[in-house]
Short mmCIF file of C-alpha atoms and ligand atoms in Angstrom, two decimals:
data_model
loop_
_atom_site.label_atom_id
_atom_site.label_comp_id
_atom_site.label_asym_id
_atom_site.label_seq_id
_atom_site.Cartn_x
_atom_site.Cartn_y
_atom_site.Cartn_z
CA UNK A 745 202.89 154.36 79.07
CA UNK A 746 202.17 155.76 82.46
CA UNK A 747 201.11 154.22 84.95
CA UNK A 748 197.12 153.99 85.62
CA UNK A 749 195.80 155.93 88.54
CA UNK A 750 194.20 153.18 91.14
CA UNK A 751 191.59 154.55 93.35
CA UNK A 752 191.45 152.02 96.09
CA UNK A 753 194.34 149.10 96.88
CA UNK A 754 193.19 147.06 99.63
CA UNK A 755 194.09 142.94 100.64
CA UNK A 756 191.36 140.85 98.73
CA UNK A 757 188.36 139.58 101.61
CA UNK A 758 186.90 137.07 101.12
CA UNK A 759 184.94 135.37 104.42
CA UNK A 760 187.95 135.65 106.79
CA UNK A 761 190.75 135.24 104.49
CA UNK A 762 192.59 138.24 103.89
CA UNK A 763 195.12 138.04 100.51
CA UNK A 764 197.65 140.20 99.18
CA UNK A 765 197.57 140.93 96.61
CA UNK A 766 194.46 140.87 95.51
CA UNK A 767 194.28 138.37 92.84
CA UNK A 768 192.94 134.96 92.24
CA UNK A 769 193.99 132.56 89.33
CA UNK A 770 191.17 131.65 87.60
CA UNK A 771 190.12 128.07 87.62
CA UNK A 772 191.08 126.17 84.52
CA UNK A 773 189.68 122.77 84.00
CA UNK A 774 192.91 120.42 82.60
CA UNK A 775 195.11 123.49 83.42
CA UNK A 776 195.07 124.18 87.58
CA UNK A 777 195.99 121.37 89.17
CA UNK A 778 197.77 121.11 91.99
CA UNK A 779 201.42 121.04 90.22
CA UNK A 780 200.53 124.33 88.35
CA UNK A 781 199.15 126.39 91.27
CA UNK A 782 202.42 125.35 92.97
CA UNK A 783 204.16 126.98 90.19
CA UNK A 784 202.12 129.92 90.29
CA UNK A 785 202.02 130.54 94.36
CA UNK A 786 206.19 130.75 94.21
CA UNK A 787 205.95 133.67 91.48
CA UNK A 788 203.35 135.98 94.08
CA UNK A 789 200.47 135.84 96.50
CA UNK A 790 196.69 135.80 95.82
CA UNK A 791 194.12 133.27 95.83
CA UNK A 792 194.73 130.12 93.44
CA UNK A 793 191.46 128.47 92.88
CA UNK A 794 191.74 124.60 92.17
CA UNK A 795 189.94 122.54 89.20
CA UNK A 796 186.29 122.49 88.54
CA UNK A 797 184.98 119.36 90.41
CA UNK A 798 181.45 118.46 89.74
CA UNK A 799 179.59 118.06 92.85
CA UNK A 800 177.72 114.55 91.44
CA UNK A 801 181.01 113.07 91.33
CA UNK A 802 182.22 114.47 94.78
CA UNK A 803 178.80 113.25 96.71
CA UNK A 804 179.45 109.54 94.59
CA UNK A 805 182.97 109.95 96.06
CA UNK A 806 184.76 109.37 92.60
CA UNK A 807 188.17 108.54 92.59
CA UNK A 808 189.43 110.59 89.50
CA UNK A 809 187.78 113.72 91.38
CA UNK A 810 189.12 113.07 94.63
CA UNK A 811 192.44 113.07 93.77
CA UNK A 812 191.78 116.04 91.72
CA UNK A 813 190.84 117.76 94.94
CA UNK A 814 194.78 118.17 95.88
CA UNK A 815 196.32 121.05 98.11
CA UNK A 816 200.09 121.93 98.73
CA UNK A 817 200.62 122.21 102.38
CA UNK A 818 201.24 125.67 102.75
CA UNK A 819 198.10 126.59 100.55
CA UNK A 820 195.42 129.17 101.75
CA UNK A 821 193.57 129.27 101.39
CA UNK A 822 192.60 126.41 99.60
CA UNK A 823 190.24 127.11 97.21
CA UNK A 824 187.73 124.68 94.97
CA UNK A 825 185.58 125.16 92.30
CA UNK A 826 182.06 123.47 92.04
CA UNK A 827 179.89 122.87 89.59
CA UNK A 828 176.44 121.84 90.16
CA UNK A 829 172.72 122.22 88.89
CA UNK A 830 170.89 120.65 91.25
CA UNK A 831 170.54 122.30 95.08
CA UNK A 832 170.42 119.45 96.99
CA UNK A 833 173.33 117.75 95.45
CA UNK A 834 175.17 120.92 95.61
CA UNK A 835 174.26 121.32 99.75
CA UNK A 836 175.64 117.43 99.77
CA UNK A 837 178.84 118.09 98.24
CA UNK A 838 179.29 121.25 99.95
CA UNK A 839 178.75 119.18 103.54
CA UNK A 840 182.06 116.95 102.59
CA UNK A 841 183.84 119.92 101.88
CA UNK A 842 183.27 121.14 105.23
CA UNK A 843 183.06 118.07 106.86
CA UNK A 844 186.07 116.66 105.59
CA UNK A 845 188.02 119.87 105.56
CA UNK A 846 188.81 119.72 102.00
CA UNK A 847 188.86 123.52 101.02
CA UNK A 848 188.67 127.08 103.09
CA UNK A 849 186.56 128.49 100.05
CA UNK A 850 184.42 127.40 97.62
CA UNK A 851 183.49 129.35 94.44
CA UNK A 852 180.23 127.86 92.38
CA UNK A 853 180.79 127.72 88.46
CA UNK A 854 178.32 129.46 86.78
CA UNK A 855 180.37 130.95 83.58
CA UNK A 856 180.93 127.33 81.60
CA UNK A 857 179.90 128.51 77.46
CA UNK A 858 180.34 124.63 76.37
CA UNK A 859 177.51 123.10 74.57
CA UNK A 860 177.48 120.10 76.64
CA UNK A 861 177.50 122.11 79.63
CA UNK A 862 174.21 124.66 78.23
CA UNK A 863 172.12 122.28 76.34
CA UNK A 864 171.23 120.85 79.58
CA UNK A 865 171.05 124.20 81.21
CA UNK A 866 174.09 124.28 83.27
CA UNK A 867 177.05 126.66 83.83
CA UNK A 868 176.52 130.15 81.95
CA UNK A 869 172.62 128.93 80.99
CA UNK A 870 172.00 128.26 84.95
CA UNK A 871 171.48 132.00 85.79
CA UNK A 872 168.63 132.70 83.60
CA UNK A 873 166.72 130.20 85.55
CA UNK A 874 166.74 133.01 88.20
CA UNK A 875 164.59 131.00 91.23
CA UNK A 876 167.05 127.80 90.68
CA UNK A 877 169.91 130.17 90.76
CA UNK A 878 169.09 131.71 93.89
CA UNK A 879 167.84 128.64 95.21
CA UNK A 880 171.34 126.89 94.38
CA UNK A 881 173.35 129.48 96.03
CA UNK A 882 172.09 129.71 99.08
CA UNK A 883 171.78 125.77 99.49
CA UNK A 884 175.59 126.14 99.02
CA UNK A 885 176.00 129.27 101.20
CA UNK A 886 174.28 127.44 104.07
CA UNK A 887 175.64 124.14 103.92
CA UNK A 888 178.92 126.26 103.89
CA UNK A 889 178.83 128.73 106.73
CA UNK A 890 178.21 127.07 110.15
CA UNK A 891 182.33 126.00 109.17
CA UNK A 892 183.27 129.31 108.26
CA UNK A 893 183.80 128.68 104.49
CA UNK A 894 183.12 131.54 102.22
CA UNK A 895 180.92 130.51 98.87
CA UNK A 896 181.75 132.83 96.19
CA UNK A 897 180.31 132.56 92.49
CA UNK A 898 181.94 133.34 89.46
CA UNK A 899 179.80 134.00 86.53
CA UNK A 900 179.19 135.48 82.70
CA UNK A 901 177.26 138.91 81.56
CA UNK A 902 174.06 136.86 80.59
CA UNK A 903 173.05 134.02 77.81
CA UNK A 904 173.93 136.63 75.01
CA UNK A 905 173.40 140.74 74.36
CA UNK A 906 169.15 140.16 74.57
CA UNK A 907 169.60 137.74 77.47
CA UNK A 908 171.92 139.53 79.95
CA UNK A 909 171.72 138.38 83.80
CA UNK A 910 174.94 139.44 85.33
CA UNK A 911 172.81 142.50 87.82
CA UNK A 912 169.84 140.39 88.61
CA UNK A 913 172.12 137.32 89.85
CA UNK A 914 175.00 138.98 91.80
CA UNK A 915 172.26 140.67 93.84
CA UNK A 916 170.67 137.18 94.30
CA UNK A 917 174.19 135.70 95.14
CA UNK A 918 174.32 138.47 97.45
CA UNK A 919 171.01 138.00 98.76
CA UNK A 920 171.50 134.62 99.44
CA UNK A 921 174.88 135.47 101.12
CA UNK A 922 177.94 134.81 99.26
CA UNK A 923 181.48 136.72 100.07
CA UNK A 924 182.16 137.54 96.72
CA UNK A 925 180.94 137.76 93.16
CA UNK A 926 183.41 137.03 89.93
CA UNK A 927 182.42 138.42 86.54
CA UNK A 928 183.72 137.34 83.46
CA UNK A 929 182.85 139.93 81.15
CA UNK A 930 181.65 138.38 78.54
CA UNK A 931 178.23 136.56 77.49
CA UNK A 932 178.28 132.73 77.22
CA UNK A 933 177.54 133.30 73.03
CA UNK A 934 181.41 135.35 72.66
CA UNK A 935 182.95 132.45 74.20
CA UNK A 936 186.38 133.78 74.45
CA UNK A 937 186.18 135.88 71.33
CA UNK A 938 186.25 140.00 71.37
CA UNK A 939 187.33 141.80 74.27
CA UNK A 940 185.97 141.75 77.87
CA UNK A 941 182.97 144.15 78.46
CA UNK A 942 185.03 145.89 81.77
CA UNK A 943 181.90 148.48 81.83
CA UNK A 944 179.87 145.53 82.88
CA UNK A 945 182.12 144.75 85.37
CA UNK A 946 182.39 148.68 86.18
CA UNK A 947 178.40 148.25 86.89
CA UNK A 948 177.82 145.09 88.80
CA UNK A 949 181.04 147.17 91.11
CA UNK A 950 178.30 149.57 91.36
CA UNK A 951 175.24 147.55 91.98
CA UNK A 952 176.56 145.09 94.80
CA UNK A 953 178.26 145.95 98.34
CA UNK A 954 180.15 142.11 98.68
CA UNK A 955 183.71 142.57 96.85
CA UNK A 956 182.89 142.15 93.32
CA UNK A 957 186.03 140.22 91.28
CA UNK A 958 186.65 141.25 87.66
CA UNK A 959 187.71 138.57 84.89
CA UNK A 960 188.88 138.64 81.03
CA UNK A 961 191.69 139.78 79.26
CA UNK A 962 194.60 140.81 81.86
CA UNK A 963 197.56 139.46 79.42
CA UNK A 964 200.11 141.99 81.55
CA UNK A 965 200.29 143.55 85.06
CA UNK A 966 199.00 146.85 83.86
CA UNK A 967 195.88 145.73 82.40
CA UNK A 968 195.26 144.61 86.11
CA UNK A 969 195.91 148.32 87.39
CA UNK A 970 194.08 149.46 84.15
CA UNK A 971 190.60 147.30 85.31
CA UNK A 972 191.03 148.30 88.55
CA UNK A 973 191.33 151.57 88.31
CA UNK A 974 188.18 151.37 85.37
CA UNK A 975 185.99 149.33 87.66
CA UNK A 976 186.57 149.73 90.76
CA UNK A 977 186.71 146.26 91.44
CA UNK A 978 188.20 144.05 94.97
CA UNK A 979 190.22 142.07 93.10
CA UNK A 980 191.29 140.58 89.68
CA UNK A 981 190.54 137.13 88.57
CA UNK A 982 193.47 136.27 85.80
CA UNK A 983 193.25 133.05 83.84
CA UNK A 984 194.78 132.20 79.78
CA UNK A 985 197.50 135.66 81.03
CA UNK A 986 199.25 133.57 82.91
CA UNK A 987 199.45 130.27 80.20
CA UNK A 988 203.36 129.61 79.70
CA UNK A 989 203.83 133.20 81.90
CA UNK A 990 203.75 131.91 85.01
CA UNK A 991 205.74 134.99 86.24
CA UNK A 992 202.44 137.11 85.62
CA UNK A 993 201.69 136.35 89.49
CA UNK A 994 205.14 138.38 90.24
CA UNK A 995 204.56 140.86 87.91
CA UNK A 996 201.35 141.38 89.03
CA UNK A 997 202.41 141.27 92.82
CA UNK A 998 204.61 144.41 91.99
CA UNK A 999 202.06 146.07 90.29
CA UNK A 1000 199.87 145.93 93.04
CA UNK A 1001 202.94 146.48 95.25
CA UNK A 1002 203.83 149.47 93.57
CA UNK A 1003 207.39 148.04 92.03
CA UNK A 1004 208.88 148.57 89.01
CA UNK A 1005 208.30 145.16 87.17
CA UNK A 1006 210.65 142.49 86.70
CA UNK A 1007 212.62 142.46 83.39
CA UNK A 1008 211.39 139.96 80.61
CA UNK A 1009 212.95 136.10 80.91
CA UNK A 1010 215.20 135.31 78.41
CA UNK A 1011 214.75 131.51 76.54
CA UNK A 1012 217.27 129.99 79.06
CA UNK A 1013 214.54 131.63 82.23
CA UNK A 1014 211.68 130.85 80.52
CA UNK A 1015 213.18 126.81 79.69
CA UNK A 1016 214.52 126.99 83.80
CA UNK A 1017 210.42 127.40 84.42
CA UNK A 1018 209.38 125.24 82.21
CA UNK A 1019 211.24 122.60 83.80
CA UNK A 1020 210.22 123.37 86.83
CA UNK A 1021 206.78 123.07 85.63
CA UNK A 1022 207.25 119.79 84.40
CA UNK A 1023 208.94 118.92 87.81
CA UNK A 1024 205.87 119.83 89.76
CA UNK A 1025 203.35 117.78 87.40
CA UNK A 1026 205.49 114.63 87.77
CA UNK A 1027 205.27 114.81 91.58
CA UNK A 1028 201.85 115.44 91.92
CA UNK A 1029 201.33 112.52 89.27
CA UNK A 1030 203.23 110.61 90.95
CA UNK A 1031 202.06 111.19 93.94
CA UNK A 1032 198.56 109.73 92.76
CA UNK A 1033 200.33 106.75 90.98
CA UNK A 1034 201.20 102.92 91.63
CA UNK A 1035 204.53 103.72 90.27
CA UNK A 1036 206.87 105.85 90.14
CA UNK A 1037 207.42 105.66 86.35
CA UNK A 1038 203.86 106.02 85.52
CA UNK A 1039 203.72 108.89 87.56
CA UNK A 1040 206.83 110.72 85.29
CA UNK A 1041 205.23 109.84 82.35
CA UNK A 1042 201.84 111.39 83.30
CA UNK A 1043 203.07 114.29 84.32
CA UNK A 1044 205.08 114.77 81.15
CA UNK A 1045 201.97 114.11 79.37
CA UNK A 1046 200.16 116.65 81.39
CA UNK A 1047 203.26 118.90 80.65
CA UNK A 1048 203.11 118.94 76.81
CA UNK A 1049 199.79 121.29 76.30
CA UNK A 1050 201.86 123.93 78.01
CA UNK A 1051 204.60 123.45 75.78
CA UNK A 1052 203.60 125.81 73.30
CA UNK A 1053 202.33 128.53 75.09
CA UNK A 1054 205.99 128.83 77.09
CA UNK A 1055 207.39 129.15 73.14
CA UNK A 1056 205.07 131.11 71.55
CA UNK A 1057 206.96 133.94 69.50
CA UNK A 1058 210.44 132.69 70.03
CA UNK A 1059 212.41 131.77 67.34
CA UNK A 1060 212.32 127.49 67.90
CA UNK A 1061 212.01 125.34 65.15
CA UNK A 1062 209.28 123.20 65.07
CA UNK A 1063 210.44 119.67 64.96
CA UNK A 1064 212.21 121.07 68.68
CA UNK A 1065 208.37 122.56 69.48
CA UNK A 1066 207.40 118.88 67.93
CA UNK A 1067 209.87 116.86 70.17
CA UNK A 1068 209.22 119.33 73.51
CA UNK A 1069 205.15 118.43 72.76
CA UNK A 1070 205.87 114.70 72.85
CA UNK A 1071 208.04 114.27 75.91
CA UNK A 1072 207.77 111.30 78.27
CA UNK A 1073 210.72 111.92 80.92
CA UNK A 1074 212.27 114.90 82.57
CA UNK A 1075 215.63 113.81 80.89
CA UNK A 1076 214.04 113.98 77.66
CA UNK A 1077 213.23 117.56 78.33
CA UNK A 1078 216.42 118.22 79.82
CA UNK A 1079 218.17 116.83 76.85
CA UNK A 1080 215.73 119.25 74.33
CA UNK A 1081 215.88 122.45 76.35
CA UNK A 1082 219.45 121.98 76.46
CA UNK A 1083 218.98 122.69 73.11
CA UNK A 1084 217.47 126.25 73.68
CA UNK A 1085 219.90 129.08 72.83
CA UNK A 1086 219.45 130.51 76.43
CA UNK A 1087 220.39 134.01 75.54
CA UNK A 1088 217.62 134.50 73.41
CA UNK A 1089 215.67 137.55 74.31
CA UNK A 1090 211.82 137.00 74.85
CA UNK A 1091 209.72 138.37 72.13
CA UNK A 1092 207.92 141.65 73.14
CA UNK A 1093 205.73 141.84 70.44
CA UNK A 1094 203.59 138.65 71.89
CA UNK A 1095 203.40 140.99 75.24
CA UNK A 1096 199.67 141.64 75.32
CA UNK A 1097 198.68 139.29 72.95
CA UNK A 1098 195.45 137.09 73.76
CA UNK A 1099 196.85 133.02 74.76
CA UNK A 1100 195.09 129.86 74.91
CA UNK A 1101 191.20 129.72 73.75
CA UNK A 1102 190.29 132.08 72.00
CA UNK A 1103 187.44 130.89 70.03
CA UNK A 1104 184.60 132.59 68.31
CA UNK A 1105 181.27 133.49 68.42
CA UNK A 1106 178.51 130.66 68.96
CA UNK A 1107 175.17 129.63 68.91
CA UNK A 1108 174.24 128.93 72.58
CA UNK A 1109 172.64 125.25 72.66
CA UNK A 1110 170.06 125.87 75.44
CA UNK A 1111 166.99 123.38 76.60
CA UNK A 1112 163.96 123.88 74.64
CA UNK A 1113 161.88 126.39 76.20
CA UNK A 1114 164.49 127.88 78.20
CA UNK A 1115 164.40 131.11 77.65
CA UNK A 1116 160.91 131.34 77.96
CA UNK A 1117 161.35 129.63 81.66
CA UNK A 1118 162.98 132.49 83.89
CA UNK A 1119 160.56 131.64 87.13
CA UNK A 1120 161.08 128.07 86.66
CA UNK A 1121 163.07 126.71 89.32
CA UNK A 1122 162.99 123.15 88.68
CA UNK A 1123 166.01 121.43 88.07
CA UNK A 1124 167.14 120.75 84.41
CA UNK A 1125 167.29 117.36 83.69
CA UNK A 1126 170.29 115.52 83.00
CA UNK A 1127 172.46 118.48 83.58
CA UNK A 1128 174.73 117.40 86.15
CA UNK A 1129 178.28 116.35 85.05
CA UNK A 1130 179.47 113.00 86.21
CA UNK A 1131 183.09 113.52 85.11
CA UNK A 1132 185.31 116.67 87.00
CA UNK A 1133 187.25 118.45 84.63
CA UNK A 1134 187.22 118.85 80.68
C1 FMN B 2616 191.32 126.00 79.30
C2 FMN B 2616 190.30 126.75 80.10
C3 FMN B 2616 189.56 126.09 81.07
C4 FMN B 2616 188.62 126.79 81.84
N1 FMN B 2616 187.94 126.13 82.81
C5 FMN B 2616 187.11 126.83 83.64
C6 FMN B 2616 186.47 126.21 84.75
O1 FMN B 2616 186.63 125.02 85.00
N2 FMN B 2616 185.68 126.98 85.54
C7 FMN B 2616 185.46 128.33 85.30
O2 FMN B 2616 184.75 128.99 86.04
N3 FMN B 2616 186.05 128.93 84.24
C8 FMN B 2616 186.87 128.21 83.43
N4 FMN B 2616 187.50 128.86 82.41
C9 FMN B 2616 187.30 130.30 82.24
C10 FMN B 2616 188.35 131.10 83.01
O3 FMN B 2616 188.25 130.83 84.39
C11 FMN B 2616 188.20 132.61 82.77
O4 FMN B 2616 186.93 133.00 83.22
C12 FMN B 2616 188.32 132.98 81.30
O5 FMN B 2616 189.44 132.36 80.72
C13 FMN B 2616 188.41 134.50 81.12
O6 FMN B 2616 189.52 135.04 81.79
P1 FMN B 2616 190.88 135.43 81.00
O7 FMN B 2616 190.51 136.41 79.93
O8 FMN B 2616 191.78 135.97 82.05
O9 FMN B 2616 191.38 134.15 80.39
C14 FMN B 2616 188.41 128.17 81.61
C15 FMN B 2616 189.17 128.83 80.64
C16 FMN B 2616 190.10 128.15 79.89
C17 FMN B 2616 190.90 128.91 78.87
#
């Protein structure tokens, strides 16, 4: 396949942070924590956006959250997600950001599908509710800028087909003065089913001047070139692409770059990465542990969702996938992947294959009335999360 044509290739800006290239790792609630964006950052550059954190249980100072909120050292910038409904909580937890220097950016979560999320009227359901929408953003955009901190937003196309906002709210977002806008193109009904819309993304490019982000379905470097070069977009936003391919970010780095990719990890590379994965979790566990041994264990635990995703398509039997899924110390998994036949080429035919959730079509649970409440900016009830993460 040749190469897509790419109209414009210019360092990601977003407030005063210029990154090269331009590509952000999409937050992942349960996936990037600290220990994974670590893994990420030494494949490439771009912008690797931390763990949701709900801004109820950032302004009630919760102790699960706050260690969630964890930067390597050389990290910038560092980026956190938010997730809020309500405008004044939102300004409050944006004010500790700033005040406690906890992050150089701060992108608002408006793109969560989850039932528990849009029954109360939260995440993807929030934008319909265009007056609270606006009114949200710009509560965070000025509790943000007198520091400096850019406030982007990262949203869906809309509720579903008959209910699409994506237009209408990244001109409010711009209107009420964010750096960038993120589009997931896809309504909050597809979940992560189908294939991104990238014509929507092609046309919110078109409608807004502030870099507009595009999100959904880069599995390989070129599908980055290919949406950029479709949309137009500033900048890619890559998130289940990169599940057990960590080496997307280099690939995608010499993409952008203009290099010929690297070759494809064989079994022995891709177990080398995995326990260097598994490495990173069980410092940053134990980092955030009373001991040290807790702290191993934990970040095995955290380890074993990824397990899979690093195998998928090669030839390992299961009761090996089995053990690697249930490990509880870095010797354990030294002792299984030295089990690994480390010449084992990887298995092109998964290369562009969808990873992770991929769920179908649903019903979106919504508040009663909601749709019938578009100039009603009064704050849904009970939709505030008191828990980060999910
Ligand atoms: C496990 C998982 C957790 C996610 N958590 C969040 C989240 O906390 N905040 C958010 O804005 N999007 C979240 N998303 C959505 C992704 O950021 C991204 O928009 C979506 O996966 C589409 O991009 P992709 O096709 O590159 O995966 C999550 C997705 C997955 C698969």
């Amino acid at each position: 396949m040749t190469a897509p044509t790419v109209p414009a290739l210019r360092p990601l800006t977003i407030g005063r942070h210029e990154v090269w290239p331009p590509v952000v790792l999409a937050p992942m609630a349960g996936i990037t924590n600290v220990g994974f964006r670590q893994l990420c950052r030494e494949q490439g550059g771009g912008i690797y956006v931390c763990e949701m954190i709900t801004t109820v249980a950032l302004v009630e100072r919760n102790p699960k959250t706050l260690r969630m909120i964890a930067f390597g050292d050389d990290e910038r910038p560092r980026s956190l997600q938010l997730y809020g409904t309500d405008p004044e909580i939102t300004a409050a937890a944006v004010r500790i950001v700033v005040e406690k220097d906890l992050a150089d950016h701060i992108d608002l979560n408006f793109g969560c599908p989850v039932p528990k999320v849009t029954r109360r009227g939260g995440g993807s359901a929030l934008p319909w509710r265009r007056r609270l929408f606006a009114r949200l953003v710009r509560a965070a955009v000025d509790a943000a800028s007198p520091a400096g901190v850019p406030v982007t937003v990262k949203m869906r196309k809309g509720i579903d087909d008959d209910h699409l906002t994506y237009v209408e709210a990244g001109l409010a977002a711009q209107d009420a003065g964010v750096a960038a806008v993120a589009l997931h193109g896809r309504t909050a009904a597809q979940r992560y089913s189908g294939t991104a819309d990238w014509d929507a993304i092609a046309a919110l490019k078109q409608a807004l001047d502030v870099p507009v982000l595009g999100n959904g379905d880069i599995w390989e470097a070129d599908d980055a070139l290919r949406m950029v070069a479709h949309t137009g977009v500033d900048g890619v936003v890559v998130g289940r692409g990169c599940l057990g391919r960590p080496w997307l970010f280099a690939d995608l780095e010499a993409a952008f770059d203009g290099r010929p990719e690297r070759r494809l990890p064989t079994l022995g590379e891709v177990a080398r990465t995995m326990r260097r994965h598994a490495e990173l979790l069980v410092d940053q566990f134990t980092a955030g542990s009373r001991t040290p041994a807790r702290g191993e264990r934990d970040g095995c635990t955290d380890f074993r969702k990824h397990v899979a995703w690093y195998l998928k398509g090669f030839p390992v039997g299961s009761e090996l996938r089995r053990e690697l899924a249930m490990i509880e110390s870095l010797a354990q998994l030294d002792d299984l992947l030295g089990k690994l036949d480390p010449t084992e080429p990887f298995p092109v035919a998964t290369l562009g294959q969808p990873r992770g959730r991929t769920n179908s079509p649903g019903k979106v649970f919504l508040p009663e009335g909601w749709l019938a409440s578009r100039d009603d900016d009064t704050v849904p009830e009970g939709a505030e999360l008191a828990d980060s993460g999910g």
